[in-house]
Amino acid sequence: MIRPIYLYGSEVLRKRAQEADLNDREGLASLIADLKETLAASEGCGLAAPQIGVSLRVLVVDGDVMTDVYDYLKGFRRVMINPVITEESKRLCEYNEGCLSVPGIYADVSRPDSVSVEYYDENFDKVTERLDKFACRMVQHEMSHLDGELFTDLVAPIRKKIISRKLQNIANGKTRTRYNSKIR
């Protein structure tokens, strides 16, 4: 089922998400299906459960929508349940990020250029994986959502000041999206 994507100003985006109960396989399978369907309908490359109003540590990423820019992402699709970064590089890289929950705003954000992450996949198998390049960026961005953090929290102070009015407009419902969205 396609769900509305919660926008900047919604409380659920600022809460640390709870661990998903791995014993609730039916509930998680339904949530994962909704995340995938909602992501596909919105034409994004990643979506975390809080973005559809569910405060659980679950995310999906789909690199196929980025293959026109990053051909190495072809086939890079992940479902991550209860992901944890176990190691991150000291070297940072900067990318211009955007977010379905913060429509129309893009800003440069520095993050580690590679990470190791442990998670359960959609078959409930435990996976440890080393990620780099834009795959690493997508996963880190979505994991930030699980901690109640948005990419706009990580931008330089001057940039934050520049985008503050746009953020306030989103929070006040003065924005349009090409996908189903809501605030609260």
Short mmCIF file of N, CA and C in Angstrom, two decimals:
data_model
loop_
_atom_site.label_atom_id
_atom_site.label_comp_id
_atom_site.label_asym_id
_atom_site.label_seq_id
_atom_site.Cartn_x
_atom_site.Cartn_y
_atom_site.Cartn_z
N MET A 1 0.84 -1.17 0.00
CA MET A 1 0.00 0.00 0.00
C MET A 1 0.90 1.25 0.00
N ILE A 2 0.57 2.19 -0.86
CA ILE A 2 1.30 3.46 -0.89
C ILE A 2 0.83 4.31 0.28
N ARG A 3 1.78 4.72 1.10
CA ARG A 3 1.46 5.54 2.27
C ARG A 3 1.92 6.97 2.05
N PRO A 4 1.31 7.92 2.77
CA PRO A 4 1.80 9.29 2.68
C PRO A 4 3.18 9.40 3.34
N ILE A 5 4.01 10.27 2.77
CA ILE A 5 5.32 10.54 3.33
C ILE A 5 5.20 11.75 4.24
N TYR A 6 5.64 11.59 5.49
CA TYR A 6 5.57 12.67 6.47
C TYR A 6 6.65 13.70 6.16
N LEU A 7 6.27 14.96 6.24
CA LEU A 7 7.15 16.05 5.89
C LEU A 7 7.75 16.73 7.11
N TYR A 8 8.78 17.52 6.86
CA TYR A 8 9.44 18.33 7.88
C TYR A 8 8.39 19.02 8.74
N GLY A 9 8.56 18.93 10.05
CA GLY A 9 7.58 19.48 10.98
C GLY A 9 6.77 18.39 11.66
N SER A 10 6.82 17.17 11.12
CA SER A 10 6.10 16.04 11.71
C SER A 10 6.90 15.47 12.88
N GLU A 11 6.22 15.25 13.99
CA GLU A 11 6.88 14.76 15.21
C GLU A 11 7.60 13.43 15.01
N VAL A 12 7.01 12.52 14.24
CA VAL A 12 7.58 11.19 14.06
C VAL A 12 8.99 11.25 13.46
N LEU A 13 9.30 12.31 12.73
CA LEU A 13 10.62 12.44 12.12
C LEU A 13 11.69 12.84 13.13
N ARG A 14 11.28 13.27 14.32
CA ARG A 14 12.23 13.73 15.33
C ARG A 14 12.41 12.75 16.48
N LYS A 15 11.75 11.61 16.41
CA LYS A 15 11.87 10.60 17.47
C LYS A 15 12.88 9.53 17.06
N ARG A 16 13.60 9.03 18.06
CA ARG A 16 14.46 7.87 17.80
C ARG A 16 13.54 6.66 17.65
N ALA A 17 13.64 5.99 16.53
CA ALA A 17 12.78 4.84 16.24
C ALA A 17 13.13 3.65 17.13
N GLN A 18 12.13 2.86 17.43
CA GLN A 18 12.30 1.66 18.26
C GLN A 18 12.84 0.50 17.43
N GLU A 19 13.52 -0.40 18.11
CA GLU A 19 13.97 -1.63 17.46
C GLU A 19 12.74 -2.37 16.95
N ALA A 20 12.86 -2.93 15.76
CA ALA A 20 11.78 -3.74 15.21
C ALA A 20 11.81 -5.12 15.87
N ASP A 21 10.66 -5.68 16.16
CA ASP A 21 10.53 -7.02 16.74
C ASP A 21 10.67 -8.05 15.63
N LEU A 22 11.78 -8.75 15.60
CA LEU A 22 12.03 -9.73 14.54
C LEU A 22 11.06 -10.91 14.59
N ASN A 23 10.36 -11.07 15.69
CA ASN A 23 9.35 -12.13 15.78
C ASN A 23 8.04 -11.75 15.09
N ASP A 24 7.88 -10.48 14.79
CA ASP A 24 6.67 -10.01 14.10
C ASP A 24 6.92 -10.01 12.59
N ARG A 25 7.15 -11.19 12.06
CA ARG A 25 7.52 -11.30 10.64
C ARG A 25 6.41 -10.84 9.72
N GLU A 26 5.18 -11.14 10.07
CA GLU A 26 4.06 -10.74 9.22
C GLU A 26 3.93 -9.21 9.19
N GLY A 27 4.02 -8.60 10.36
CA GLY A 27 3.92 -7.14 10.45
C GLY A 27 5.08 -6.46 9.73
N LEU A 28 6.29 -7.00 9.88
CA LEU A 28 7.45 -6.42 9.21
C LEU A 28 7.38 -6.61 7.70
N ALA A 29 6.90 -7.77 7.26
CA ALA A 29 6.76 -8.00 5.82
C ALA A 29 5.78 -7.00 5.22
N SER A 30 4.72 -6.72 5.93
CA SER A 30 3.73 -5.75 5.45
C SER A 30 4.34 -4.34 5.41
N LEU A 31 5.06 -3.97 6.46
CA LEU A 31 5.73 -2.67 6.51
C LEU A 31 6.74 -2.53 5.37
N ILE A 32 7.54 -3.56 5.14
CA ILE A 32 8.55 -3.53 4.09
C ILE A 32 7.89 -3.38 2.72
N ALA A 33 6.80 -4.11 2.49
CA ALA A 33 6.07 -3.99 1.22
C ALA A 33 5.56 -2.56 1.04
N ASP A 34 5.03 -1.97 2.11
CA ASP A 34 4.55 -0.58 2.03
C ASP A 34 5.69 0.39 1.76
N LEU A 35 6.83 0.18 2.41
CA LEU A 35 7.99 1.05 2.18
C LEU A 35 8.45 0.98 0.72
N LYS A 36 8.54 -0.24 0.19
CA LYS A 36 8.97 -0.41 -1.20
C LYS A 36 7.99 0.24 -2.17
N GLU A 37 6.71 0.01 -1.94
CA GLU A 37 5.69 0.56 -2.84
C GLU A 37 5.66 2.09 -2.76
N THR A 38 5.76 2.63 -1.56
CA THR A 38 5.76 4.08 -1.38
C THR A 38 7.01 4.69 -2.00
N LEU A 39 8.16 4.05 -1.82
CA LEU A 39 9.40 4.54 -2.42
C LEU A 39 9.30 4.55 -3.94
N ALA A 40 8.81 3.48 -4.51
CA ALA A 40 8.68 3.41 -5.97
C ALA A 40 7.75 4.51 -6.49
N ALA A 41 6.66 4.75 -5.80
CA ALA A 41 5.69 5.77 -6.23
C ALA A 41 6.25 7.18 -6.12
N SER A 42 7.18 7.38 -5.19
CA SER A 42 7.73 8.73 -4.97
C SER A 42 8.98 8.99 -5.80
N GLU A 43 9.51 7.95 -6.43
CA GLU A 43 10.71 8.04 -7.26
C GLU A 43 11.95 8.47 -6.47
N GLY A 44 12.00 8.10 -5.20
CA GLY A 44 13.17 8.38 -4.38
C GLY A 44 14.13 7.21 -4.42
N CYS A 45 15.27 7.35 -3.72
CA CYS A 45 16.25 6.26 -3.67
C CYS A 45 16.33 5.62 -2.29
N GLY A 46 15.59 6.14 -1.32
CA GLY A 46 15.59 5.55 0.01
C GLY A 46 14.43 6.06 0.83
N LEU A 47 14.01 5.22 1.77
CA LEU A 47 12.89 5.59 2.64
C LEU A 47 13.02 4.82 3.95
N ALA A 48 12.85 5.53 5.06
CA ALA A 48 12.88 4.92 6.38
C ALA A 48 11.47 4.89 6.95
N ALA A 49 11.19 3.90 7.79
CA ALA A 49 9.85 3.72 8.34
C ALA A 49 9.28 4.98 8.99
N PRO A 50 10.06 5.77 9.74
CA PRO A 50 9.49 6.99 10.31
C PRO A 50 8.92 7.95 9.25
N GLN A 51 9.44 7.88 8.04
CA GLN A 51 8.96 8.77 6.99
C GLN A 51 7.53 8.41 6.53
N ILE A 52 7.08 7.21 6.88
CA ILE A 52 5.69 6.86 6.59
C ILE A 52 4.89 6.73 7.90
N GLY A 53 5.43 7.34 8.95
CA GLY A 53 4.71 7.42 10.21
C GLY A 53 4.87 6.25 11.15
N VAL A 54 5.82 5.36 10.87
CA VAL A 54 6.03 4.16 11.70
C VAL A 54 7.40 4.28 12.37
N SER A 55 7.40 4.41 13.69
CA SER A 55 8.64 4.64 14.42
C SER A 55 9.35 3.32 14.75
N LEU A 56 9.79 2.63 13.68
CA LEU A 56 10.56 1.39 13.82
C LEU A 56 11.84 1.52 13.00
N ARG A 57 12.86 0.77 13.41
CA ARG A 57 14.17 0.85 12.77
C ARG A 57 14.22 -0.06 11.53
N VAL A 58 13.56 0.41 10.49
CA VAL A 58 13.49 -0.32 9.21
C VAL A 58 13.67 0.70 8.09
N LEU A 59 14.45 0.32 7.07
CA LEU A 59 14.65 1.21 5.93
C LEU A 59 14.79 0.40 4.65
N VAL A 60 14.54 1.06 3.53
CA VAL A 60 14.79 0.47 2.22
C VAL A 60 15.57 1.48 1.38
N VAL A 61 16.47 0.97 0.55
CA VAL A 61 17.18 1.81 -0.42
C VAL A 61 17.14 1.10 -1.77
N ASP A 62 17.11 1.91 -2.82
CA ASP A 62 17.06 1.38 -4.18
C ASP A 62 17.96 2.23 -5.08
N GLY A 63 19.14 1.72 -5.35
CA GLY A 63 20.10 2.45 -6.16
C GLY A 63 19.78 2.48 -7.64
N ASP A 64 18.87 1.62 -8.10
CA ASP A 64 18.54 1.58 -9.53
C ASP A 64 18.06 2.93 -10.06
N VAL A 65 17.39 3.73 -9.22
CA VAL A 65 16.90 5.03 -9.70
C VAL A 65 18.04 6.03 -9.89
N MET A 66 19.24 5.68 -9.42
CA MET A 66 20.39 6.58 -9.53
C MET A 66 21.41 6.11 -10.57
N THR A 67 21.10 5.05 -11.34
CA THR A 67 22.10 4.49 -12.25
C THR A 67 22.47 5.41 -13.41
N ASP A 68 21.62 6.40 -13.70
CA ASP A 68 21.99 7.35 -14.75
C ASP A 68 23.18 8.22 -14.32
N VAL A 69 23.37 8.36 -13.02
CA VAL A 69 24.48 9.13 -12.47
C VAL A 69 25.58 8.20 -11.95
N TYR A 70 25.18 7.14 -11.25
CA TYR A 70 26.12 6.20 -10.64
C TYR A 70 25.81 4.80 -11.16
N ASP A 71 26.47 4.40 -12.26
CA ASP A 71 26.15 3.11 -12.88
C ASP A 71 26.43 1.91 -11.96
N TYR A 72 27.35 2.07 -11.01
CA TYR A 72 27.67 0.98 -10.09
C TYR A 72 26.52 0.65 -9.13
N LEU A 73 25.48 1.48 -9.10
CA LEU A 73 24.35 1.21 -8.21
C LEU A 73 23.31 0.27 -8.83
N LYS A 74 23.53 -0.15 -10.08
CA LYS A 74 22.58 -1.05 -10.72
C LYS A 74 22.45 -2.31 -9.87
N GLY A 75 21.22 -2.61 -9.49
CA GLY A 75 20.95 -3.80 -8.69
C GLY A 75 21.16 -3.61 -7.19
N PHE A 76 21.60 -2.42 -6.78
CA PHE A 76 21.81 -2.19 -5.34
C PHE A 76 20.47 -1.85 -4.70
N ARG A 77 19.84 -2.86 -4.12
CA ARG A 77 18.59 -2.70 -3.38
C ARG A 77 18.77 -3.41 -2.04
N ARG A 78 18.41 -2.71 -0.98
CA ARG A 78 18.55 -3.30 0.35
C ARG A 78 17.32 -2.99 1.19
N VAL A 79 16.96 -3.97 2.00
CA VAL A 79 16.02 -3.79 3.11
C VAL A 79 16.87 -4.00 4.35
N MET A 80 16.82 -3.05 5.28
CA MET A 80 17.61 -3.17 6.50
C MET A 80 16.70 -3.04 7.71
N ILE A 81 16.70 -4.08 8.51
CA ILE A 81 15.93 -4.10 9.75
C ILE A 81 16.93 -4.00 10.89
N ASN A 82 16.69 -3.04 11.79
CA ASN A 82 17.57 -2.79 12.94
C ASN A 82 19.04 -2.62 12.53
N PRO A 83 19.32 -1.76 11.55
CA PRO A 83 20.71 -1.57 11.13
C PRO A 83 21.54 -0.83 12.17
N VAL A 84 22.80 -1.20 12.24
CA VAL A 84 23.76 -0.57 13.16
C VAL A 84 25.06 -0.37 12.41
N ILE A 85 25.59 0.83 12.46
CA ILE A 85 26.91 1.08 11.88
C ILE A 85 27.94 0.60 12.89
N THR A 86 28.78 -0.35 12.46
CA THR A 86 29.77 -0.93 13.36
C THR A 86 31.15 -0.31 13.17
N GLU A 87 31.35 0.33 12.02
CA GLU A 87 32.63 0.97 11.76
C GLU A 87 32.40 2.03 10.68
N GLU A 88 33.09 3.16 10.84
CA GLU A 88 33.01 4.19 9.82
C GLU A 88 34.39 4.76 9.57
N SER A 89 34.62 5.15 8.34
CA SER A 89 35.92 5.72 7.98
C SER A 89 36.09 7.09 8.65
N LYS A 90 37.32 7.45 8.86
CA LYS A 90 37.61 8.79 9.38
C LYS A 90 37.53 9.81 8.26
N ARG A 91 37.73 9.34 7.04
CA ARG A 91 37.67 10.22 5.88
C ARG A 91 36.22 10.57 5.58
N LEU A 92 35.97 11.85 5.39
CA LEU A 92 34.62 12.32 5.08
C LEU A 92 34.52 12.67 3.61
N CYS A 93 33.30 12.60 3.10
CA CYS A 93 33.06 13.10 1.75
C CYS A 93 31.77 13.92 1.79
N GLU A 94 31.67 14.82 0.85
CA GLU A 94 30.53 15.73 0.82
C GLU A 94 29.69 15.44 -0.42
N TYR A 95 28.38 15.33 -0.22
CA TYR A 95 27.43 15.17 -1.31
C TYR A 95 26.30 16.16 -1.10
N ASN A 96 25.67 16.52 -2.17
CA ASN A 96 24.49 17.36 -2.12
C ASN A 96 23.30 16.44 -1.89
N GLU A 97 22.66 16.54 -0.73
CA GLU A 97 21.56 15.65 -0.37
C GLU A 97 20.21 16.35 -0.48
N GLY A 98 19.20 15.56 -0.70
CA GLY A 98 17.81 15.98 -0.67
C GLY A 98 17.04 14.90 0.06
N CYS A 99 15.75 15.11 0.27
CA CYS A 99 14.97 14.17 1.05
C CYS A 99 13.49 14.29 0.70
N LEU A 100 12.82 13.16 0.61
CA LEU A 100 11.39 13.17 0.34
C LEU A 100 10.61 13.87 1.45
N SER A 101 11.14 13.87 2.66
CA SER A 101 10.48 14.54 3.79
C SER A 101 10.80 16.03 3.87
N VAL A 102 11.71 16.48 3.04
CA VAL A 102 12.11 17.89 3.01
C VAL A 102 12.12 18.33 1.53
N PRO A 103 10.96 18.39 0.91
CA PRO A 103 10.89 18.61 -0.54
C PRO A 103 11.43 19.97 -0.97
N GLY A 104 12.17 19.94 -2.08
CA GLY A 104 12.64 21.18 -2.69
C GLY A 104 13.89 21.78 -2.07
N ILE A 105 14.47 21.12 -1.10
CA ILE A 105 15.67 21.63 -0.44
C ILE A 105 16.80 20.64 -0.65
N TYR A 106 17.95 21.17 -1.05
CA TYR A 106 19.15 20.36 -1.26
C TYR A 106 20.31 21.09 -0.61
N ALA A 107 21.22 20.32 -0.02
CA ALA A 107 22.37 20.95 0.63
C ALA A 107 23.51 19.96 0.75
N ASP A 108 24.72 20.49 0.76
CA ASP A 108 25.91 19.66 0.93
C ASP A 108 26.00 19.19 2.38
N VAL A 109 26.26 17.88 2.52
CA VAL A 109 26.39 17.27 3.84
C VAL A 109 27.63 16.39 3.85
N SER A 110 28.46 16.52 4.88
CA SER A 110 29.63 15.66 5.04
C SER A 110 29.28 14.46 5.89
N ARG A 111 29.68 13.29 5.39
CA ARG A 111 29.49 12.03 6.11
C ARG A 111 30.71 11.15 5.84
N PRO A 112 30.92 10.13 6.67
CA PRO A 112 32.01 9.19 6.39
C PRO A 112 31.87 8.60 4.99
N ASP A 113 33.00 8.40 4.30
CA ASP A 113 32.92 7.92 2.92
C ASP A 113 32.77 6.40 2.82
N SER A 114 32.89 5.70 3.95
CA SER A 114 32.59 4.26 3.95
C SER A 114 32.18 3.85 5.36
N VAL A 115 31.32 2.84 5.42
CA VAL A 115 30.85 2.33 6.71
C VAL A 115 30.68 0.81 6.61
N SER A 116 30.76 0.17 7.76
CA SER A 116 30.33 -1.23 7.88
C SER A 116 29.02 -1.19 8.64
N VAL A 117 28.06 -1.96 8.18
CA VAL A 117 26.74 -1.97 8.80
C VAL A 117 26.28 -3.40 8.99
N GLU A 118 25.68 -3.65 10.16
CA GLU A 118 25.04 -4.94 10.46
C GLU A 118 23.55 -4.72 10.49
N TYR A 119 22.80 -5.65 9.91
CA TYR A 119 21.35 -5.53 9.87
C TYR A 119 20.74 -6.89 9.57
N TYR A 120 19.44 -6.96 9.67
CA TYR A 120 18.69 -8.13 9.23
C TYR A 120 18.04 -7.76 7.91
N ASP A 121 18.14 -8.67 6.93
CA ASP A 121 17.52 -8.39 5.64
C ASP A 121 16.05 -8.83 5.67
N GLU A 122 15.38 -8.72 4.53
CA GLU A 122 13.95 -9.02 4.51
C GLU A 122 13.64 -10.51 4.69
N ASN A 123 14.67 -11.36 4.61
CA ASN A 123 14.50 -12.78 4.91
C ASN A 123 14.86 -13.08 6.37
N PHE A 124 15.15 -12.02 7.13
CA PHE A 124 15.51 -12.08 8.54
C PHE A 124 16.85 -12.77 8.78
N ASP A 125 17.71 -12.70 7.76
CA ASP A 125 19.08 -13.18 7.90
C ASP A 125 19.95 -12.02 8.33
N LYS A 126 20.90 -12.29 9.23
CA LYS A 126 21.81 -11.25 9.68
C LYS A 126 22.89 -11.04 8.62
N VAL A 127 23.13 -9.77 8.30
CA VAL A 127 24.08 -9.40 7.25
C VAL A 127 25.06 -8.39 7.81
N THR A 128 26.33 -8.53 7.45
CA THR A 128 27.34 -7.51 7.71
C THR A 128 27.89 -7.11 6.36
N GLU A 129 27.93 -5.81 6.12
CA GLU A 129 28.30 -5.33 4.79
C GLU A 129 29.11 -4.05 4.90
N ARG A 130 30.11 -3.92 4.04
CA ARG A 130 30.91 -2.70 3.94
C ARG A 130 30.38 -1.92 2.74
N LEU A 131 30.07 -0.66 2.94
CA LEU A 131 29.52 0.18 1.88
C LEU A 131 30.39 1.40 1.66
N ASP A 132 30.46 1.84 0.41
CA ASP A 132 31.17 3.08 0.10
C ASP A 132 30.43 3.81 -1.00
N LYS A 133 30.97 4.92 -1.42
CA LYS A 133 30.41 5.76 -2.48
C LYS A 133 28.96 6.14 -2.16
N PHE A 134 28.13 6.22 -3.19
CA PHE A 134 26.78 6.71 -2.98
C PHE A 134 25.89 5.69 -2.25
N ALA A 135 26.21 4.41 -2.34
CA ALA A 135 25.46 3.40 -1.59
C ALA A 135 25.60 3.68 -0.09
N CYS A 136 26.80 4.02 0.32
CA CYS A 136 27.07 4.38 1.71
C CYS A 136 26.26 5.61 2.11
N ARG A 137 26.22 6.59 1.22
CA ARG A 137 25.48 7.83 1.47
C ARG A 137 24.00 7.55 1.66
N MET A 138 23.40 6.75 0.78
CA MET A 138 21.97 6.46 0.88
C MET A 138 21.64 5.81 2.22
N VAL A 139 22.43 4.83 2.60
CA VAL A 139 22.17 4.11 3.85
C VAL A 139 22.35 5.03 5.05
N GLN A 140 23.41 5.83 5.08
CA GLN A 140 23.61 6.75 6.20
C GLN A 140 22.48 7.77 6.31
N HIS A 141 22.03 8.27 5.18
CA HIS A 141 20.93 9.24 5.18
C HIS A 141 19.68 8.61 5.80
N GLU A 142 19.34 7.40 5.37
CA GLU A 142 18.15 6.74 5.91
C GLU A 142 18.33 6.36 7.37
N MET A 143 19.53 5.95 7.75
CA MET A 143 19.77 5.63 9.16
C MET A 143 19.64 6.86 10.04
N SER A 144 19.98 8.02 9.51
CA SER A 144 19.78 9.26 10.28
C SER A 144 18.31 9.42 10.65
N HIS A 145 17.41 9.08 9.71
CA HIS A 145 15.98 9.15 10.01
C HIS A 145 15.61 8.27 11.20
N LEU A 146 16.27 7.14 11.34
CA LEU A 146 15.97 6.23 12.45
C LEU A 146 16.36 6.82 13.80
N ASP A 147 17.26 7.80 13.76
CA ASP A 147 17.70 8.47 14.99
C ASP A 147 17.02 9.83 15.19
N GLY A 148 16.03 10.13 14.36
CA GLY A 148 15.31 11.40 14.51
C GLY A 148 16.07 12.59 13.95
N GLU A 149 16.99 12.33 13.04
CA GLU A 149 17.83 13.37 12.48
C GLU A 149 17.54 13.53 10.99
N LEU A 150 17.50 14.76 10.52
CA LEU A 150 17.31 15.06 9.10
C LEU A 150 18.60 15.62 8.53
N PHE A 151 18.78 15.51 7.23
CA PHE A 151 20.02 16.00 6.63
C PHE A 151 20.21 17.50 6.86
N THR A 152 19.10 18.21 7.02
CA THR A 152 19.20 19.66 7.25
C THR A 152 19.82 19.98 8.62
N ASP A 153 19.83 19.02 9.51
CA ASP A 153 20.49 19.21 10.82
C ASP A 153 22.01 19.20 10.68
N LEU A 154 22.50 18.65 9.58
CA LEU A 154 23.94 18.43 9.40
C LEU A 154 24.61 19.45 8.49
N VAL A 155 23.85 20.41 7.98
CA VAL A 155 24.43 21.39 7.06
C VAL A 155 25.16 22.49 7.83
N ALA A 156 26.00 23.20 7.12
CA ALA A 156 26.74 24.32 7.72
C ALA A 156 25.77 25.36 8.27
N PRO A 157 26.12 26.01 9.37
CA PRO A 157 25.22 27.00 9.99
C PRO A 157 24.71 28.08 9.04
N ILE A 158 25.55 28.56 8.15
CA ILE A 158 25.10 29.61 7.23
C ILE A 158 24.06 29.06 6.26
N ARG A 159 24.26 27.82 5.82
CA ARG A 159 23.28 27.19 4.92
C ARG A 159 21.96 26.97 5.65
N LYS A 160 22.05 26.57 6.91
CA LYS A 160 20.85 26.35 7.71
C LYS A 160 20.04 27.64 7.82
N LYS A 161 20.73 28.74 7.98
CA LYS A 161 20.05 30.05 8.07
C LYS A 161 19.37 30.38 6.73
N ILE A 162 20.05 30.08 5.64
CA ILE A 162 19.51 30.36 4.31
C ILE A 162 18.24 29.55 4.04
N ILE A 163 18.20 28.31 4.49
CA ILE A 163 17.03 27.45 4.19
C ILE A 163 15.95 27.50 5.27
N SER A 164 16.17 28.26 6.33
CA SER A 164 15.23 28.25 7.45
C SER A 164 13.80 28.65 7.06
N ARG A 165 13.67 29.62 6.19
CA ARG A 165 12.32 30.05 5.77
C ARG A 165 11.63 28.94 4.96
N LYS A 166 12.38 28.28 4.09
CA LYS A 166 11.81 27.18 3.32
C LYS A 166 11.37 26.04 4.24
N LEU A 167 12.18 25.75 5.24
CA LEU A 167 11.82 24.71 6.21
C LEU A 167 10.54 25.08 6.95
N GLN A 168 10.44 26.32 7.35
CA GLN A 168 9.25 26.79 8.06
C GLN A 168 8.02 26.68 7.16
N ASN A 169 8.17 27.00 5.90
CA ASN A 169 7.05 26.87 4.96
C ASN A 169 6.59 25.41 4.83
N ILE A 170 7.55 24.48 4.78
CA ILE A 170 7.18 23.06 4.72
C ILE A 170 6.42 22.68 5.99
N ALA A 171 6.94 23.06 7.14
CA ALA A 171 6.30 22.73 8.42
C ALA A 171 4.89 23.33 8.52
N ASN A 172 4.67 24.46 7.84
CA ASN A 172 3.36 25.11 7.86
C ASN A 172 2.44 24.64 6.74
N GLY A 173 2.87 23.62 6.00
CA GLY A 173 2.04 23.07 4.94
C GLY A 173 2.06 23.87 3.65
N LYS A 174 3.01 24.77 3.52
CA LYS A 174 3.09 25.61 2.32
C LYS A 174 4.11 25.03 1.34
N THR A 175 3.83 23.82 0.89
CA THR A 175 4.69 23.16 -0.07
C THR A 175 3.86 22.17 -0.87
N ARG A 176 4.37 21.81 -2.02
CA ARG A 176 3.71 20.82 -2.86
C ARG A 176 4.69 19.68 -3.14
N THR A 177 4.14 18.50 -3.23
CA THR A 177 4.96 17.35 -3.61
C THR A 177 4.26 16.63 -4.75
N ARG A 178 5.02 15.87 -5.50
CA ARG A 178 4.44 15.08 -6.59
C ARG A 178 3.99 13.70 -6.09
N TYR A 179 4.15 13.48 -4.79
CA TYR A 179 3.76 12.23 -4.15
C TYR A 179 2.84 12.56 -2.98
N ASN A 180 2.17 11.54 -2.47
CA ASN A 180 1.25 11.69 -1.35
C ASN A 180 2.07 12.04 -0.09
N SER A 181 1.73 13.14 0.57
CA SER A 181 2.50 13.57 1.74
C SER A 181 1.57 14.18 2.79
N LYS A 182 2.10 14.31 4.01
CA LYS A 182 1.35 14.91 5.10
C LYS A 182 2.28 15.42 6.18
N ILE A 183 1.73 16.25 7.08
CA ILE A 183 2.47 16.78 8.23
C ILE A 183 1.68 16.43 9.49
N ARG A 184 2.37 16.02 10.50
CA ARG A 184 1.88 15.77 11.86
C ARG A 184 2.68 14.73 12.46
#
